[in-house]
Amino acid sequence: MNPARLLLVVPCYNEEAILYRTYAKLNTYYNGIKEQGLIAEDSRICLVNDGSRDKTWSIIEDICSKDYNIIGVGLSRNFGHQSAIMAGLEQHVNDYDCFITIDADLQDDINAITGMIEKHREGAMVVYGVRGDRSSDSWFKRVTAEGFYVLMQKMGVPVVFNHADFRLMDQRVLKELGNFREINMFLRGIVPLIGFKNEKVFYSRLEREAGETKYPLSKMLLFAWNGITSFSTFPMRLVLYFGFANFFIAMLIVVYILFSYMIGHTVAGWTSTMLPLTFFSGFNMMALGLIGEYIGKIYEEVKGRPRYIIEKIVNE
């Protein structure tokens, strides 16, 4: 069996502090697995600049000028992590047999790539890189991250537990992925929807060697919210359940008022009036906001704007 032509796609956003180090490690590792015959000699690495504000693109151009095996893709502005991944993948869908995506900080262990390639050679079309443990995380991050996966699964989103965006996809899978044209991409949920034979490779996440995380708590929460609202209507169904509960509570209040009136014990007071009023008004505003979130996503999708715009490609 001939070794597969592999493209490694690395989305980069403000990674000037670590990018040279990332390139050095990936290049050394790539040359090693080429010598072992695990991948074809014409396998390459694609660095995608997601509209960075620092010197990331200049570094990518410098690396590309010295190494033809590195492809540089520069987006016209910051489109987001998921769009940057899709830009690197879709641009080369017909040129390689399989594709692996990995973040530029290399906290995902590159040695797990060997296991992914072996699983692919055994017939797996998708291989998920899954964290074997979260001992390196703080208590808060571990609880919130695992809670996110549990919540997504409870809402019917087919995510793989403790899997981010470190995965291998066969060319056939990537072509099918291209049929999913939504603007609000959430690859952790979309890829499992495609199906095909899949396997998992477990690894331990490493510490970031330089630079700052691109996913602070605020962005993690926004990412989680986008994933939930892009894949599940459960929050809207939850609003319906709250509506029934509120109606039931309202009926109990009506019964109480009528009963008090009949026995001649009417209670006049500001608190008894304002508490139900503020509760129901606040819930109605929350419900309208949630419905507006879904309508906003529909609005974004029907406009059909491109997920990304490529400004420049180096070493194509």
Short mmCIF file of C-alpha atoms in Angstrom, two decimals:
data_model
loop_
_atom_site.label_atom_id
_atom_site.label_comp_id
_atom_site.label_asym_id
_atom_site.label_seq_id
_atom_site.Cartn_x
_atom_site.Cartn_y
_atom_site.Cartn_z
CA MET A 1 0.00 0.00 0.00
CA ASN A 2 1.45 3.35 -1.06
CA PRO A 3 1.85 5.93 1.71
CA ALA A 4 -0.85 8.61 1.74
CA ARG A 5 -0.27 12.18 0.70
CA LEU A 6 -0.96 14.13 3.87
CA LEU A 7 -1.68 17.84 4.27
CA LEU A 8 -1.30 19.24 7.77
CA VAL A 9 -3.44 22.39 8.19
CA VAL A 10 -2.40 24.79 10.95
CA PRO A 11 -4.65 27.82 11.64
CA CYS A 12 -2.65 30.76 13.02
CA TYR A 13 -3.87 33.89 14.77
CA ASN A 14 -1.36 36.25 16.43
CA GLU A 15 1.20 33.46 16.85
CA GLU A 16 4.42 35.39 16.22
CA ALA A 17 5.83 34.33 19.60
CA ILE A 18 5.71 30.61 18.80
CA LEU A 19 5.40 30.18 15.04
CA TYR A 20 9.11 29.60 14.25
CA ARG A 21 9.26 27.03 17.03
CA THR A 22 6.07 25.40 15.73
CA TYR A 23 7.51 25.18 12.22
CA ALA A 24 10.77 23.67 13.47
CA LYS A 25 8.98 20.95 15.45
CA LEU A 26 6.51 20.12 12.71
CA ASN A 27 9.17 20.07 10.02
CA THR A 28 11.42 17.73 12.03
CA TYR A 29 8.51 15.44 12.80
CA TYR A 30 7.27 15.48 9.19
CA ASN A 31 10.69 14.57 7.81
CA GLY A 32 10.85 11.72 10.30
CA ILE A 33 7.56 10.11 9.30
CA LYS A 34 8.45 10.58 5.62
CA GLU A 35 11.66 8.63 6.18
CA GLN A 36 9.64 5.91 7.94
CA GLY A 37 7.40 5.66 4.88
CA LEU A 38 4.25 6.59 6.81
CA ILE A 39 3.39 9.45 4.45
CA ALA A 40 4.32 10.31 0.86
CA GLU A 41 7.30 12.52 0.07
CA ASP A 42 5.06 15.20 -1.45
CA SER A 43 3.09 15.62 1.80
CA ARG A 44 3.10 19.25 2.93
CA ILE A 45 2.15 21.64 5.73
CA CYS A 46 -0.31 24.53 5.26
CA LEU A 47 -0.10 27.54 7.59
CA VAL A 48 -3.29 29.63 7.48
CA ASN A 49 -3.08 33.21 8.73
CA ASP A 50 -6.48 34.20 10.11
CA GLY A 51 -6.09 37.97 9.78
CA SER A 52 -3.47 38.28 12.51
CA ARG A 53 -2.62 41.76 13.81
CA ASP A 54 1.02 40.92 14.60
CA LYS A 55 3.85 39.61 12.42
CA THR A 56 2.37 36.14 11.90
CA TRP A 57 1.93 36.55 8.13
CA SER A 58 5.44 37.96 7.69
CA ILE A 59 6.81 34.92 9.51
CA ILE A 60 4.74 32.57 7.33
CA GLU A 61 6.08 34.25 4.18
CA ASP A 62 9.63 33.97 5.51
CA ILE A 63 9.19 30.27 6.28
CA CYS A 64 7.65 29.65 2.83
CA SER A 65 10.54 31.40 1.11
CA LYS A 66 12.98 28.96 2.73
CA ASP A 67 10.90 25.78 2.52
CA TYR A 68 8.76 24.92 -0.52
CA ASN A 69 7.03 22.15 1.47
CA ILE A 70 5.23 24.85 3.46
CA ILE A 71 2.12 26.46 1.96
CA GLY A 72 1.05 29.87 3.25
CA VAL A 73 -2.60 30.93 3.04
CA GLY A 74 -3.44 34.48 4.10
CA LEU A 75 -7.06 35.48 4.77
CA SER A 76 -8.16 39.04 4.07
CA ARG A 77 -9.25 39.56 7.68
CA ASN A 78 -10.02 37.60 10.83
CA PHE A 79 -12.82 35.16 9.98
CA GLY A 80 -12.45 32.91 13.02
CA HIS A 81 -10.75 29.63 13.87
CA GLN A 82 -13.27 27.34 12.16
CA SER A 83 -13.26 29.34 8.93
CA ALA A 84 -9.45 29.38 8.87
CA ILE A 85 -9.43 25.58 9.11
CA MET A 86 -11.93 25.30 6.27
CA ALA A 87 -9.88 27.69 4.11
CA GLY A 88 -6.81 25.47 4.37
CA LEU A 89 -8.78 22.29 3.80
CA GLU A 90 -11.03 23.35 0.94
CA GLN A 91 -8.24 25.02 -0.99
CA HIS A 92 -6.44 21.67 -1.33
CA VAL A 93 -9.26 19.12 -1.20
CA ASN A 94 -8.30 17.51 -4.53
CA ASP A 95 -4.53 17.47 -3.96
CA TYR A 96 -4.09 15.12 -0.98
CA ASP A 97 -5.35 11.77 0.29
CA CYS A 98 -5.93 12.80 3.88
CA PHE A 99 -5.82 15.91 6.05
CA ILE A 100 -4.96 16.65 9.67
CA THR A 101 -5.82 19.87 11.50
CA ILE A 102 -3.84 21.00 14.54
CA ASP A 103 -3.49 24.32 16.37
CA ALA A 104 -0.31 26.37 16.07
CA ASP A 105 0.42 26.32 19.82
CA LEU A 106 1.18 22.55 19.55
CA GLN A 107 -0.50 21.81 22.86
CA ASP A 108 -1.98 18.87 20.98
CA ASP A 109 0.80 16.27 20.93
CA ILE A 110 2.15 15.95 17.37
CA ASN A 111 3.31 12.40 18.13
CA ALA A 112 -0.35 11.37 18.07
CA ILE A 113 -0.27 12.02 14.31
CA THR A 114 1.57 8.70 13.86
CA GLY A 115 -1.32 6.86 15.47
CA MET A 116 -3.81 8.75 13.31
CA ILE A 117 -1.97 7.77 10.13
CA GLU A 118 -1.85 4.13 11.21
CA LYS A 119 -5.60 4.14 11.94
CA HIS A 120 -6.19 5.65 8.50
CA ARG A 121 -4.11 2.95 6.85
CA GLU A 122 -6.24 0.37 8.64
CA GLY A 123 -9.36 1.82 7.04
CA ALA A 124 -10.57 4.63 9.32
CA MET A 125 -11.94 7.60 7.38
CA VAL A 126 -11.95 9.95 10.39
CA VAL A 127 -9.57 9.77 13.35
CA TYR A 128 -10.29 11.95 16.35
CA GLY A 129 -7.52 13.18 18.62
CA VAL A 130 -8.98 12.81 22.12
CA ARG A 131 -7.47 13.99 25.38
CA GLY A 132 -6.84 11.01 27.62
CA ASP A 133 -7.01 13.13 30.77
CA ARG A 134 -7.30 16.73 31.90
CA SER A 135 -4.86 16.61 34.79
CA SER A 136 -2.94 19.57 33.34
CA ASP A 137 -6.04 21.81 33.51
CA SER A 138 -7.12 23.87 36.48
CA TRP A 139 -10.13 22.62 38.42
CA PHE A 140 -12.34 25.33 36.96
CA LYS A 141 -11.34 24.69 33.35
CA ARG A 142 -11.66 20.92 33.75
CA VAL A 143 -15.16 21.18 35.22
CA THR A 144 -16.40 23.74 32.67
CA ALA A 145 -14.87 21.91 29.69
CA GLU A 146 -16.27 18.51 30.63
CA GLY A 147 -19.58 20.15 31.49
CA PHE A 148 -19.64 21.65 27.99
CA TYR A 149 -19.30 18.24 26.33
CA VAL A 150 -21.93 16.70 28.59
CA LEU A 151 -24.34 19.58 27.91
CA MET A 152 -23.80 19.34 24.15
CA GLN A 153 -24.45 15.61 24.16
CA LYS A 154 -27.59 16.05 26.28
CA MET A 155 -28.88 18.56 23.72
CA GLY A 156 -28.38 16.10 20.90
CA VAL A 157 -25.18 17.55 19.41
CA PRO A 158 -22.99 14.59 18.29
CA VAL A 159 -19.69 15.83 19.75
CA VAL A 160 -16.85 13.47 20.67
CA PHE A 161 -16.06 13.80 24.39
CA ASN A 162 -12.79 15.69 25.05
CA HIS A 163 -12.13 16.18 21.33
CA ALA A 164 -11.38 19.65 19.94
CA ASP A 165 -10.17 20.23 16.36
CA PHE A 166 -7.22 17.84 16.27
CA ARG A 167 -8.40 15.23 13.76
CA LEU A 168 -7.58 13.35 10.57
CA MET A 169 -10.06 13.27 7.69
CA ASP A 170 -9.88 11.24 4.50
CA GLN A 171 -10.31 13.09 1.19
CA ARG A 172 -13.75 11.49 0.73
CA VAL A 173 -14.87 12.84 4.11
CA LEU A 174 -13.58 16.32 3.32
CA LYS A 175 -15.49 16.37 0.03
CA GLU A 176 -18.66 15.48 1.92
CA LEU A 177 -17.86 18.17 4.48
CA GLY A 178 -17.84 20.66 1.61
CA ASN A 179 -21.57 20.02 1.17
CA PHE A 180 -22.23 21.61 4.56
CA ARG A 181 -22.49 25.26 3.55
CA GLU A 182 -23.58 26.96 6.78
CA ILE A 183 -21.80 30.15 7.77
CA ASN A 184 -21.77 29.35 11.50
CA MET A 185 -19.36 26.43 11.32
CA PHE A 186 -18.96 24.14 14.33
CA LEU A 187 -16.70 21.37 13.08
CA ARG A 188 -16.78 19.39 16.33
CA GLY A 189 -20.45 18.76 15.66
CA ILE A 190 -20.47 18.65 11.85
CA VAL A 191 -17.73 16.05 11.28
CA PRO A 192 -19.45 13.33 13.39
CA LEU A 193 -22.65 13.97 11.38
CA ILE A 194 -20.89 12.91 8.18
CA GLY A 195 -20.46 9.34 9.38
CA PHE A 196 -18.01 6.81 7.87
CA LYS A 197 -15.71 4.58 9.89
CA ASN A 198 -14.00 6.50 12.67
CA GLU A 199 -11.43 5.80 15.36
CA LYS A 200 -9.88 7.66 18.29
CA VAL A 201 -6.28 8.31 19.27
CA PHE A 202 -5.71 9.35 22.87
CA TYR A 203 -3.00 11.78 23.93
CA SER A 204 -2.00 14.10 26.78
CA ARG A 205 -2.27 17.81 26.17
CA LEU A 206 0.94 19.79 26.60
CA GLU A 207 1.60 23.22 28.08
CA ARG A 208 1.78 26.21 25.73
CA GLU A 209 5.48 27.05 25.27
CA ALA A 210 5.06 30.71 24.25
CA GLY A 211 2.42 33.30 23.45
CA GLU A 212 -1.04 33.61 24.94
CA THR A 213 -4.12 31.42 24.63
CA LYS A 214 -6.56 32.53 21.93
CA TYR A 215 -9.48 31.08 23.89
CA PRO A 216 -9.96 32.93 27.20
CA LEU A 217 -13.10 32.22 29.19
CA SER A 218 -15.21 34.77 27.30
CA LYS A 219 -14.34 33.26 23.90
CA MET A 220 -14.83 29.72 25.19
CA LEU A 221 -18.32 30.62 26.38
CA LEU A 222 -19.11 32.31 23.06
CA PHE A 223 -17.80 29.28 21.16
CA ALA A 224 -19.92 26.94 23.30
CA TRP A 225 -23.00 29.10 22.77
CA ASN A 226 -22.43 29.17 19.02
CA GLY A 227 -22.11 25.39 18.96
CA ILE A 228 -25.33 24.90 20.92
CA THR A 229 -27.42 27.34 18.89
CA SER A 230 -25.99 26.08 15.59
CA PHE A 231 -26.89 22.46 16.27
CA SER A 232 -29.69 22.22 18.76
CA THR A 233 -33.18 23.67 19.14
CA PHE A 234 -33.30 22.42 22.73
CA PRO A 235 -32.91 25.93 24.23
CA MET A 236 -36.05 27.05 22.38
CA ARG A 237 -37.85 23.92 23.56
CA LEU A 238 -36.68 24.79 27.07
CA VAL A 239 -38.37 28.18 26.71
CA LEU A 240 -41.60 26.33 25.85
CA TYR A 241 -41.24 24.21 28.98
CA PHE A 242 -40.69 27.34 31.08
CA GLY A 243 -43.76 28.84 29.42
CA PHE A 244 -45.88 25.89 30.55
CA ALA A 245 -44.39 26.14 34.04
CA ASN A 246 -45.11 29.87 34.20
CA PHE A 247 -48.67 29.28 33.01
CA PHE A 248 -49.13 26.70 35.76
CA ILE A 249 -47.75 29.12 38.37
CA ALA A 250 -49.98 31.88 37.03
CA MET A 251 -53.03 29.64 37.35
CA LEU A 252 -52.10 28.87 40.97
CA ILE A 253 -51.86 32.61 41.63
CA VAL A 254 -55.29 33.13 40.04
CA VAL A 255 -56.77 30.37 42.22
CA TYR A 256 -55.18 31.93 45.30
CA ILE A 257 -56.57 35.37 44.43
CA LEU A 258 -60.07 34.04 43.78
CA PHE A 259 -60.00 31.97 46.96
CA SER A 260 -58.83 34.98 48.99
CA TYR A 261 -61.59 37.08 47.43
CA MET A 262 -64.29 34.54 48.25
CA ILE A 263 -63.31 34.25 51.91
CA GLY A 264 -63.01 38.00 52.19
CA HIS A 265 -59.28 38.01 52.87
CA THR A 266 -57.81 40.15 50.13
CA VAL A 267 -54.14 41.03 50.55
CA ALA A 268 -53.18 44.42 49.17
CA GLY A 269 -49.47 44.92 48.73
CA TRP A 270 -46.76 46.08 46.40
CA THR A 271 -44.62 42.93 46.80
CA SER A 272 -47.35 40.48 45.86
CA THR A 273 -47.99 42.50 42.71
CA MET A 274 -44.44 43.24 41.60
CA LEU A 275 -42.82 39.85 42.16
CA PRO A 276 -44.95 37.94 39.60
CA LEU A 277 -44.82 40.92 37.24
CA THR A 278 -41.03 41.19 37.25
CA PHE A 279 -40.62 37.42 37.02
CA PHE A 280 -42.85 37.01 33.99
CA SER A 281 -41.56 40.17 32.31
CA GLY A 282 -37.94 39.12 32.78
CA PHE A 283 -38.61 35.66 31.46
CA ASN A 284 -40.43 37.04 28.43
CA MET A 285 -37.47 39.26 27.60
CA MET A 286 -35.11 36.30 27.96
CA ALA A 287 -37.34 34.20 25.69
CA LEU A 288 -37.46 36.94 23.07
CA GLY A 289 -33.68 37.28 23.19
CA LEU A 290 -33.21 33.54 22.69
CA ILE A 291 -35.62 33.48 19.76
CA GLY A 292 -33.81 36.52 18.35
CA GLU A 293 -30.52 34.61 18.52
CA TYR A 294 -31.93 31.88 16.30
CA ILE A 295 -33.51 34.38 13.94
CA GLY A 296 -30.15 36.16 13.72
CA LYS A 297 -28.45 32.92 12.69
CA ILE A 298 -31.11 32.33 10.05
CA TYR A 299 -30.49 35.89 8.81
CA GLU A 300 -26.75 35.22 8.52
CA GLU A 301 -27.28 31.93 6.70
CA VAL A 302 -29.80 33.13 4.10
CA LYS A 303 -27.48 35.95 3.01
CA GLY A 304 -25.02 33.30 1.88
CA ARG A 305 -21.88 35.35 2.47
CA PRO A 306 -18.53 33.55 2.05
CA ARG A 307 -17.07 31.90 5.13
CA TYR A 308 -13.64 33.32 4.31
CA ILE A 309 -11.80 35.35 1.67
CA ILE A 310 -8.26 34.36 0.70
CA GLU A 311 -6.00 37.33 0.04
CA LYS A 312 -2.79 35.55 -0.84
CA ILE A 313 -1.34 32.05 -1.22
CA VAL A 314 2.38 31.31 -1.10
CA ASN A 315 3.98 28.10 -2.51
CA GLU A 316 0.68 26.86 -3.95
#
